[in-house]
Coordinates of C-alpha atoms in Angstrom, one line a residue:
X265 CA 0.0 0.0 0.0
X266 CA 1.2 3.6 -1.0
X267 CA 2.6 6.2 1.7
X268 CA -0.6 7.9 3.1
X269 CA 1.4 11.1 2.9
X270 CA 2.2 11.4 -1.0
X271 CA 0.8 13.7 -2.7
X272 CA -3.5 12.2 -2.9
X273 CA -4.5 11.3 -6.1
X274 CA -7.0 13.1 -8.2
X275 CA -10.5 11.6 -9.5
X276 CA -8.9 10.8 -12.8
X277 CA -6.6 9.0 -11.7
X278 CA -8.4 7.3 -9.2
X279 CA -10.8 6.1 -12.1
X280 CA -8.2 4.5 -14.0
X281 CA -8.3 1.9 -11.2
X282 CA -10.0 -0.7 -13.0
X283 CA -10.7 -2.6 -10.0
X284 CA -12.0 0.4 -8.7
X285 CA -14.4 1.1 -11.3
X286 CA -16.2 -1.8 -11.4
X287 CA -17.0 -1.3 -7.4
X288 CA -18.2 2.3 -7.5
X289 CA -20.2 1.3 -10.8
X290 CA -21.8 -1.5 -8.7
X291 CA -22.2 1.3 -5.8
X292 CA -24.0 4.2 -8.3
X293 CA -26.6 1.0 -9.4
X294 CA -27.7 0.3 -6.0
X295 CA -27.8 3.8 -4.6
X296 CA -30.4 4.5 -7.0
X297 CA -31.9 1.5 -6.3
X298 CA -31.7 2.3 -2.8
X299 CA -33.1 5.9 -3.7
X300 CA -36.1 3.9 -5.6
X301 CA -36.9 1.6 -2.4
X302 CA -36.5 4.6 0.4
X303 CA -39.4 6.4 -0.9
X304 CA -41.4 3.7 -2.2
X305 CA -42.2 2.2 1.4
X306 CA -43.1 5.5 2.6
X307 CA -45.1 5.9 -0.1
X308 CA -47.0 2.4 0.2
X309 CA -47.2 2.7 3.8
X310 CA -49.1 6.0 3.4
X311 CA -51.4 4.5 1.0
X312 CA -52.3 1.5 3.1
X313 CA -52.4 2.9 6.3
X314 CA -52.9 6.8 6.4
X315 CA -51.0 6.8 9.8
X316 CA -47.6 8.7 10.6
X317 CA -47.2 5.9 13.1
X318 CA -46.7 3.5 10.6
X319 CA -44.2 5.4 8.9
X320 CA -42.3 5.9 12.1
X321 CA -42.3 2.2 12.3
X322 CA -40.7 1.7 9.0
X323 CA -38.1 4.2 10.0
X324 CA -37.5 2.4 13.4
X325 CA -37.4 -1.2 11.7
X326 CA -34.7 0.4 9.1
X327 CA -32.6 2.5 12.1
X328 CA -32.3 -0.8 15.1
X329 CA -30.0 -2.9 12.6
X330 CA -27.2 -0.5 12.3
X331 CA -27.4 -0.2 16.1
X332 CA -27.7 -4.4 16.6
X333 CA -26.9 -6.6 13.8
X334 CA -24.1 -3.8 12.7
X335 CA -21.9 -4.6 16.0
X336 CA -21.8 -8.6 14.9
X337 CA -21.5 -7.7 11.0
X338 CA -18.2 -6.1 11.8
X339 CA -17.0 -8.8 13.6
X340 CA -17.5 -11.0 10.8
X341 CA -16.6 -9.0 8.0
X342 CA -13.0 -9.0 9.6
X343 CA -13.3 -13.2 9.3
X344 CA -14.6 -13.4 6.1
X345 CA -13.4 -12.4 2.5
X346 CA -15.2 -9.7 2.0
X347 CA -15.9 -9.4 -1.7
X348 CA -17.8 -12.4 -1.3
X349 CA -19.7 -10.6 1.8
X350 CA -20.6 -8.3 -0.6
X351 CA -21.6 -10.3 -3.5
X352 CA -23.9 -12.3 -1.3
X353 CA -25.5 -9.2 0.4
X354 CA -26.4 -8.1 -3.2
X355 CA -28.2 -11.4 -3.7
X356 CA -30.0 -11.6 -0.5
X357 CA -31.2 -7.7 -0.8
X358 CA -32.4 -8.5 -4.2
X359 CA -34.7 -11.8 -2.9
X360 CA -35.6 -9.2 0.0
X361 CA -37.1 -6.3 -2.3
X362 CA -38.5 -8.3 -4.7
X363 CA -40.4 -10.0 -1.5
X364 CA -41.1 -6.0 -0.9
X365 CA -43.2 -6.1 -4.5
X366 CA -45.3 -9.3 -3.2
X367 CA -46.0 -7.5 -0.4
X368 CA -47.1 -4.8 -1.1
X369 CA -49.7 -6.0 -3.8
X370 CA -50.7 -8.1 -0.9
X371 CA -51.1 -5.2 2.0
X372 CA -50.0 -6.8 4.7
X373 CA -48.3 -4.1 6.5
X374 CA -46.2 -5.9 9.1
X375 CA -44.6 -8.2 6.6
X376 CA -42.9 -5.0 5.3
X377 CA -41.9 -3.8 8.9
X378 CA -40.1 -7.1 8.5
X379 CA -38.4 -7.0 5.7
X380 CA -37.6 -3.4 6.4
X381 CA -35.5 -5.2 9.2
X382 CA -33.5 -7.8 7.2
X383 CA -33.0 -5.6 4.3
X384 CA -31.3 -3.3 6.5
X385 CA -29.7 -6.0 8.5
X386 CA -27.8 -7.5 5.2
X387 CA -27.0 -4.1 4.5
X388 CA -24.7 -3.6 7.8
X389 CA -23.0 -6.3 6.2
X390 CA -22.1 -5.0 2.8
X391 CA -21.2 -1.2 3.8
X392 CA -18.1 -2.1 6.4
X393 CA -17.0 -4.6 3.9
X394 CA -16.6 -2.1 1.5
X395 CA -15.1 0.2 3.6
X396 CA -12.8 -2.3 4.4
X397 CA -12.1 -3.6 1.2
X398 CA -11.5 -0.3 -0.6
X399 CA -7.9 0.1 0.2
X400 CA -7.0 -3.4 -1.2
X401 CA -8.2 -1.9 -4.6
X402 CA -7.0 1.8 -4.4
X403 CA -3.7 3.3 -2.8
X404 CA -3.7 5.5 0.0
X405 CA -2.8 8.5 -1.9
X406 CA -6.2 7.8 -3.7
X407 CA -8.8 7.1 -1.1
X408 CA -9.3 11.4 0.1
X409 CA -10.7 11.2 -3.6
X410 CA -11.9 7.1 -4.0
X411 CA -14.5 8.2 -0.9
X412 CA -16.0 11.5 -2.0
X413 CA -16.6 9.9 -5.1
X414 CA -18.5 7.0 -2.9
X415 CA -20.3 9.8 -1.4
X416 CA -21.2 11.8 -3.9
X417 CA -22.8 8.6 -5.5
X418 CA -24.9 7.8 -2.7
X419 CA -26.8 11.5 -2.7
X420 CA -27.0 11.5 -6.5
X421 CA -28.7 7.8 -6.4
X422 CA -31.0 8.8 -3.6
X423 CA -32.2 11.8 -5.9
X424 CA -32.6 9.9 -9.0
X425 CA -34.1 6.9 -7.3
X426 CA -36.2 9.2 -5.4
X427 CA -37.2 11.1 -9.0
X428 CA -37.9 7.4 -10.2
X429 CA -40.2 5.9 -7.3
X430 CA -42.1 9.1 -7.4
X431 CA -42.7 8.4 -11.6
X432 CA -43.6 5.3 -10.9
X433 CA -45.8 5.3 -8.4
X434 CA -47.9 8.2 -9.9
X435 CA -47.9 6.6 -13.1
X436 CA -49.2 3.0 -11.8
X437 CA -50.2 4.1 -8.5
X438 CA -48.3 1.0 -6.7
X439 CA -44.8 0.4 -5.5
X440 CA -44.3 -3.0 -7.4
X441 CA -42.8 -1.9 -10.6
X442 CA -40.0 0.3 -8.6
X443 CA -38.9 -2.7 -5.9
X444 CA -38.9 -4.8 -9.0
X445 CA -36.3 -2.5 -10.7
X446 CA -34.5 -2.0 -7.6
X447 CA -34.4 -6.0 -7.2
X448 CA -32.7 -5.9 -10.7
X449 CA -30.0 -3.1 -9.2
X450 CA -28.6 -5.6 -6.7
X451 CA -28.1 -8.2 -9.5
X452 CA -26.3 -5.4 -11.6
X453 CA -23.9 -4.8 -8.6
X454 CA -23.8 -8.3 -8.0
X455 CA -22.3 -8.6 -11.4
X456 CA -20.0 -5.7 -11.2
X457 CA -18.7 -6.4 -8.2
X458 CA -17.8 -10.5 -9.3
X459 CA -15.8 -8.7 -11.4
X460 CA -13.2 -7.4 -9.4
X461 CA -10.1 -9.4 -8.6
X462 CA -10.5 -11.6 -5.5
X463 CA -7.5 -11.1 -4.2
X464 CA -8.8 -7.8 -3.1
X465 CA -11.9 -9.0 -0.8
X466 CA -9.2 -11.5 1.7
X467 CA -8.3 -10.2 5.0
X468 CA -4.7 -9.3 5.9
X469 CA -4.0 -11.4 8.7
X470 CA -5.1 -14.7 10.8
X471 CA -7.7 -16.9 8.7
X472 CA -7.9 -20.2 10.6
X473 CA -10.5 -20.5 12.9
X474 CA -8.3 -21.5 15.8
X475 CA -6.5 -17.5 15.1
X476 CA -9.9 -16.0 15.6
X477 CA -10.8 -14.7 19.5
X478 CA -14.2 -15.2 20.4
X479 CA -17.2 -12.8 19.3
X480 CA -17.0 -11.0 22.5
X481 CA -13.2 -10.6 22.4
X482 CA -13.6 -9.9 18.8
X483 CA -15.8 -7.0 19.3
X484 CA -13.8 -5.8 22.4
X485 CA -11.2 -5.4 20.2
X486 CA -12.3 -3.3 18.1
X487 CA -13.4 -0.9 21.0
X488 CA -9.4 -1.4 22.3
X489 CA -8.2 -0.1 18.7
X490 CA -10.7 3.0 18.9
X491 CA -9.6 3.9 22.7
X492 CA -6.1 3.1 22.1
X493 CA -5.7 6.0 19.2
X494 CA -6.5 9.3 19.7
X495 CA -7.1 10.0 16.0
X496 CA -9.8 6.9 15.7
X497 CA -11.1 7.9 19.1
X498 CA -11.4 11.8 18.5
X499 CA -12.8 11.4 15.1
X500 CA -15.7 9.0 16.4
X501 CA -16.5 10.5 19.0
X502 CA -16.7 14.2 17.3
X503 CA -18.9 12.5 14.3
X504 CA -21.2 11.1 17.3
X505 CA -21.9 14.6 19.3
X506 CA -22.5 16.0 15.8
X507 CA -25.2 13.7 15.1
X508 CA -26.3 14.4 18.4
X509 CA -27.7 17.5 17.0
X510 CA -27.8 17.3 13.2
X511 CA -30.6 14.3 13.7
X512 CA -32.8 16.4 14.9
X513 CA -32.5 18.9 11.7
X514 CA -33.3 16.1 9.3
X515 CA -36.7 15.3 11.5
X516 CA -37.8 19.4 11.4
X517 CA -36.8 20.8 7.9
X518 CA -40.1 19.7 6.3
X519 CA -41.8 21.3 8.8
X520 CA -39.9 24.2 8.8
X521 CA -40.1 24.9 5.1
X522 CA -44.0 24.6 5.3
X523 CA -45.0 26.0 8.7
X524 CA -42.1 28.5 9.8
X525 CA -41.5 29.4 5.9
X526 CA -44.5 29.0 4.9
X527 CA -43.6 27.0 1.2
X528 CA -45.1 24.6 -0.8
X529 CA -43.3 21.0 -0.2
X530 CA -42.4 21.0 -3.4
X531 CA -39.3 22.8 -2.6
X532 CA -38.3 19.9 -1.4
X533 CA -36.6 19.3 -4.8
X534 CA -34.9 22.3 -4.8
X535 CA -33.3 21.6 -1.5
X536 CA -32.2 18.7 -2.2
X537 CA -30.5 20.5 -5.7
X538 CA -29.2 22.9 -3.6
X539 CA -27.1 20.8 -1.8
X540 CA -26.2 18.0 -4.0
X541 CA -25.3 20.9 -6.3
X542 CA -22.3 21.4 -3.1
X543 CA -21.5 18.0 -2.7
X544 CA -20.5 17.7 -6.2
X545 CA -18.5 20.7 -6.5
X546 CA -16.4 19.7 -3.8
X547 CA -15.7 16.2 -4.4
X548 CA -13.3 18.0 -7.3
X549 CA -11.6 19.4 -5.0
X550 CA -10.8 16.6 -2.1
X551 CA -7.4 15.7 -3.3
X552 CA -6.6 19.1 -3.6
X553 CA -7.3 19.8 -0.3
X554 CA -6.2 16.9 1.0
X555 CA -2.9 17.8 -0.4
X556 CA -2.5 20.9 1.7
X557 CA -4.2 20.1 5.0
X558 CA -4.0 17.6 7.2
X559 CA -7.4 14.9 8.0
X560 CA -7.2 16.2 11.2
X561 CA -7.4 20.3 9.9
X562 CA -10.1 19.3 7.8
X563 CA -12.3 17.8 10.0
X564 CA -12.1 20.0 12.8
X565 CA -12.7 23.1 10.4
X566 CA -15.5 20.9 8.3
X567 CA -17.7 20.8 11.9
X568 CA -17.1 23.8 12.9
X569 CA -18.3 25.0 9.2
X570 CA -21.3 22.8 9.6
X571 CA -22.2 23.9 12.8
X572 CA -22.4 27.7 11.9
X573 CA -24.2 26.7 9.2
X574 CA -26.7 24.9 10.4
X575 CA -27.2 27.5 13.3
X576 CA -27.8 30.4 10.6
X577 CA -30.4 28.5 9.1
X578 CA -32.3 29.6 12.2
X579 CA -32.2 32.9 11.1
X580 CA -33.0 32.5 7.5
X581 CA -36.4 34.2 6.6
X582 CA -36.3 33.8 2.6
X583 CA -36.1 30.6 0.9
X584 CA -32.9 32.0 -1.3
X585 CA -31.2 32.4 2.1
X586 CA -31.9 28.8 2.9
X587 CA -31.2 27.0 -0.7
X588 CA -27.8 28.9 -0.5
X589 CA -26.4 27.8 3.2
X590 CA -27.4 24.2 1.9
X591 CA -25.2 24.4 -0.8
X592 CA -22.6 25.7 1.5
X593 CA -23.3 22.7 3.5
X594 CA -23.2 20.3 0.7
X595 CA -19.7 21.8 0.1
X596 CA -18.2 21.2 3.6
X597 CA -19.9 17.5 4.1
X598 CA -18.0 15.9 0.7
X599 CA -14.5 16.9 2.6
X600 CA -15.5 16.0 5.8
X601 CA -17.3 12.3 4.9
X602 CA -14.2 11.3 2.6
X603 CA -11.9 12.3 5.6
X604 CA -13.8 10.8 7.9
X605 CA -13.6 7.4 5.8
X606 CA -10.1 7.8 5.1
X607 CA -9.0 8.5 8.4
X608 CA -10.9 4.7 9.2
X609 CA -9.5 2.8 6.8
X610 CA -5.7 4.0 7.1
X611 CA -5.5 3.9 11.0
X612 CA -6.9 0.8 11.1
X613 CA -5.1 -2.5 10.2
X614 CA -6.7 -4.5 7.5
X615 CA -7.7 -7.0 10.1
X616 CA -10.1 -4.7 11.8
X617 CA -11.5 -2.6 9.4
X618 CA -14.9 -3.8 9.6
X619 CA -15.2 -3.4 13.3
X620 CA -14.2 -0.5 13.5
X621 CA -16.6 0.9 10.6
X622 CA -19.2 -0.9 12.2
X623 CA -18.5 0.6 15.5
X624 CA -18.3 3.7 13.9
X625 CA -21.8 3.5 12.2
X626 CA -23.8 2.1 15.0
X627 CA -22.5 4.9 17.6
X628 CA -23.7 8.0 14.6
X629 CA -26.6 5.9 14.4
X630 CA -27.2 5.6 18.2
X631 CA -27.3 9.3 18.2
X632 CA -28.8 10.3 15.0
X633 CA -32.2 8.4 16.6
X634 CA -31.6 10.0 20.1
X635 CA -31.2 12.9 18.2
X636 CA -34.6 12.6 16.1
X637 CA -36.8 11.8 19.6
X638 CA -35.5 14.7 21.7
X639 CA -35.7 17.2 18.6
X640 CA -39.1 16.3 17.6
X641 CA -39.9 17.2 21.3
X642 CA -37.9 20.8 21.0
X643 CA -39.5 21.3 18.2
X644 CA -42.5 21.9 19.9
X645 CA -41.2 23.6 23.3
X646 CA -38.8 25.9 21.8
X647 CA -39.6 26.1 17.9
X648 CA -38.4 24.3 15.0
X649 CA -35.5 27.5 14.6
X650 CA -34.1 27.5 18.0
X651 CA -33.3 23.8 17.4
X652 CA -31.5 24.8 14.5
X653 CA -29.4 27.1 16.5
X654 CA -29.1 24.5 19.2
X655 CA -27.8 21.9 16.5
X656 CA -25.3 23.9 15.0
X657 CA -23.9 24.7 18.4
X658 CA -23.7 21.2 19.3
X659 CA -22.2 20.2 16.1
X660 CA -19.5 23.5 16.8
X661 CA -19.2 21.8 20.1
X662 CA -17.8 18.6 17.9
X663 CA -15.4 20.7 16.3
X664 CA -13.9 21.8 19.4
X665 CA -14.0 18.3 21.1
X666 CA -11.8 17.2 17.8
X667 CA -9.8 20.1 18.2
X668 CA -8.6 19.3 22.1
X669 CA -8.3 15.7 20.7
X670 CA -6.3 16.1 17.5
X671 CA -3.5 18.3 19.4
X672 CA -1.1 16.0 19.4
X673 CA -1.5 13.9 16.4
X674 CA 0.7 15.5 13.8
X675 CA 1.1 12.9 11.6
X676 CA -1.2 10.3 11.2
X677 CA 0.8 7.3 13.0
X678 CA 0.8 3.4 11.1
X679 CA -2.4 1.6 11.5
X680 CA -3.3 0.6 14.4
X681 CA -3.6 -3.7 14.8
X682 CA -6.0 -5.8 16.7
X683 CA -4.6 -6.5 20.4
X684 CA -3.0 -9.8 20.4

């Protein structure tokens, strides 16, 4: 693997990786198939049921994975070769939404809440093996740019899957056509992904079963690795308090757009514009960027950014005002998410990757929902705006914690192994 500190690679280069390309090809497939599904079981659920409950339900059944199954998942991803983790998460996922099209002509609610919860369960599987298996395909110089790519994918395939579920379901007036073509997304990747060499998808390090510590040691571990480095331990623990407040922003901006703005909701596409707009512009410039700052500078200064940001949408009183800060954000979040990823994947030995992505995911997750309960609360004992301002001072809050934490890491140190 290539110096972490040469100079990062840029996007072209990056894509010459052909290895590479067939796995963000795969990725750009299923995100939109992803976007498809997202919207379609909101949108099914409200025609069956009529009940915000219900949709709360779906969103629970979706959330508890990442925060239960995800724990195990990295355990195991660390165990097994993870290109074939991968390829058979894309075949299960594709049995599980085409189940989601039976279902749904069929009305039974509670099978979807069900689904909902393996569907997300396989997919705590796939993402840390991934994440683990992206720096066995693309050189450390290249992953600042390799991951803001991966990002920039997964908002653009949520907007055109959400652009196609809408289609569809207005046209037909049903959700089965659209988890039908998101089945057929999962067999895509599956095919994309088969293609890349499996040398890439074996883990560096023990692989009989007599090497391998037990689940609980295992996951312990992984907990060890994240205590014992200040970079792994600052950076979760700063993406955690953020969450702490931004989950609460994604619950409240509907509302605030059509009570405290008083717009129609179907500026809702224009939001979303605004800040994909951001997160594409900046994924151009990642390498650049992360050729003249440190991971540490830019993810302390990307919080902070956030977190001003986020608290001046409080104060916004014109939707220009509003459509512009997003696209501010969208221009801080592509740094900070590829940063984030990168600082994972090269502190980390190959051997522990996927529990400490997993651990990483399930603790944002944790506190996105936390977040979500108490703001929804707020939201009606202080006002949706004042949570905004509270939000963005929590997330500046982050910034600072990352700040006192990343003092003394100058140079990213050698990744950090599993505790023998």
């Amino acid at each position: 693997m290539t110096d972490a500190t040469a100079t990062p690679l840029g996007i072209r280069q990056v894509l010459r990786i052909r290895d590479y390309r067939y796995l963000l090809s795969g990725q750009v497939v299923s995100d939109i198939g992803d976007g498809i599904t997202l919207l379609l079981l909101l949108l099914v659920i409200n025609e069956l049921t009529g009940s915000t409950v219900a949709l709360a339900l779906m969103a629970i059944a979706e959330a508890l994975p990442q925060m239960t199954v995800g724990l195990a998942a990295g355990v195991y991803v660390d165990r097994w070769d993870r290109r074939r983790v991968m390829l058979a998460s894309d075949l299960l996922r594709a049995v599980i939404v085409a189940g989601y099209a039976l279902v749904a002509l069929s009305g039974f609610v509670p099978l979807l809440y069900l689904l909902g919860f393996a569907h997300a369960s396989v997919s705590t599987f796939f993402r840390p093996a991934r994440a683990a298996l992206m720096p066995h395909i693309v050189p450390a110089p290249g992953l600042p740019a390799a991951n803001s790519l991966a990002q920039t994918s997964q908002v653009i395939g949520s907007v055109i899957g959400a652009a196609i579920a809408g289609l569809v379901f207005g046209l037909f007036g049903t959700g089965t056509i659209g988890f039908v073509i998101d089945a057929a997304t999962f067999l895509v990747s599956f095919a994309l992904v088969s293609r890349i060499a499996a040398s890439a998808g074996q883990v560096e390090g023990p692989v009989t079963q007599e090497a391998r510590p037990a689940f609980r040691r295992s996951l312990a571990e992984g907990m060890a690795i994240i205590r014992g480095s200040r970079l792994l331990g600052g950076t979760l623990l700063a993406a955690t308090v953020t969450m702490l407040g931004l989950g609460a922003v994604n619950v409240l901006f509907v509302p605030f757009i059509v009570d405290d703005l008083r717009v129609p909701p179907t500026w809702m596409a224009g939001v979303e514009l605004a800040q994909t707009l951001g997160l594409i512009l900046a994924a151009f410039f990642v390498a650049a960027l992360a050729a003249r700052l440190a991971a540490t500078t830019i993810i302390t200064a990307a919080l902070a950014g956030i977190g001003i940001t986020i608290a001046a949408l409080g104060g916004v009183d014109a939707v220009w005002q509003m459509l512009l800060l997003l696209f501010l954000v969208g221009l801080i979040l592509t740094p900070l998410q590829a940063m984030v990823s990168t600082v994972l994947q090269t502190q980390t030995a190959d051997a522990a990757r996927g529990r400490v992505a997993s651990l990483m995911s399930a603790s944002v997750s944790t506190a996105s929902v936390v977040s979500m309960a108490v703001g929804g609360v707020l939201g009606d004992v202080i006002g949706v705006r004042w949570v905004f301002v509270v939000a963005g001072a929590v997330a500046v809050l982050a910034s600072l914690i990352a700040l006192l934490l990343f003092r003394s890491v100058h140079r990213e140190p050698t990744a950090v192994a599993a505790p023998t």
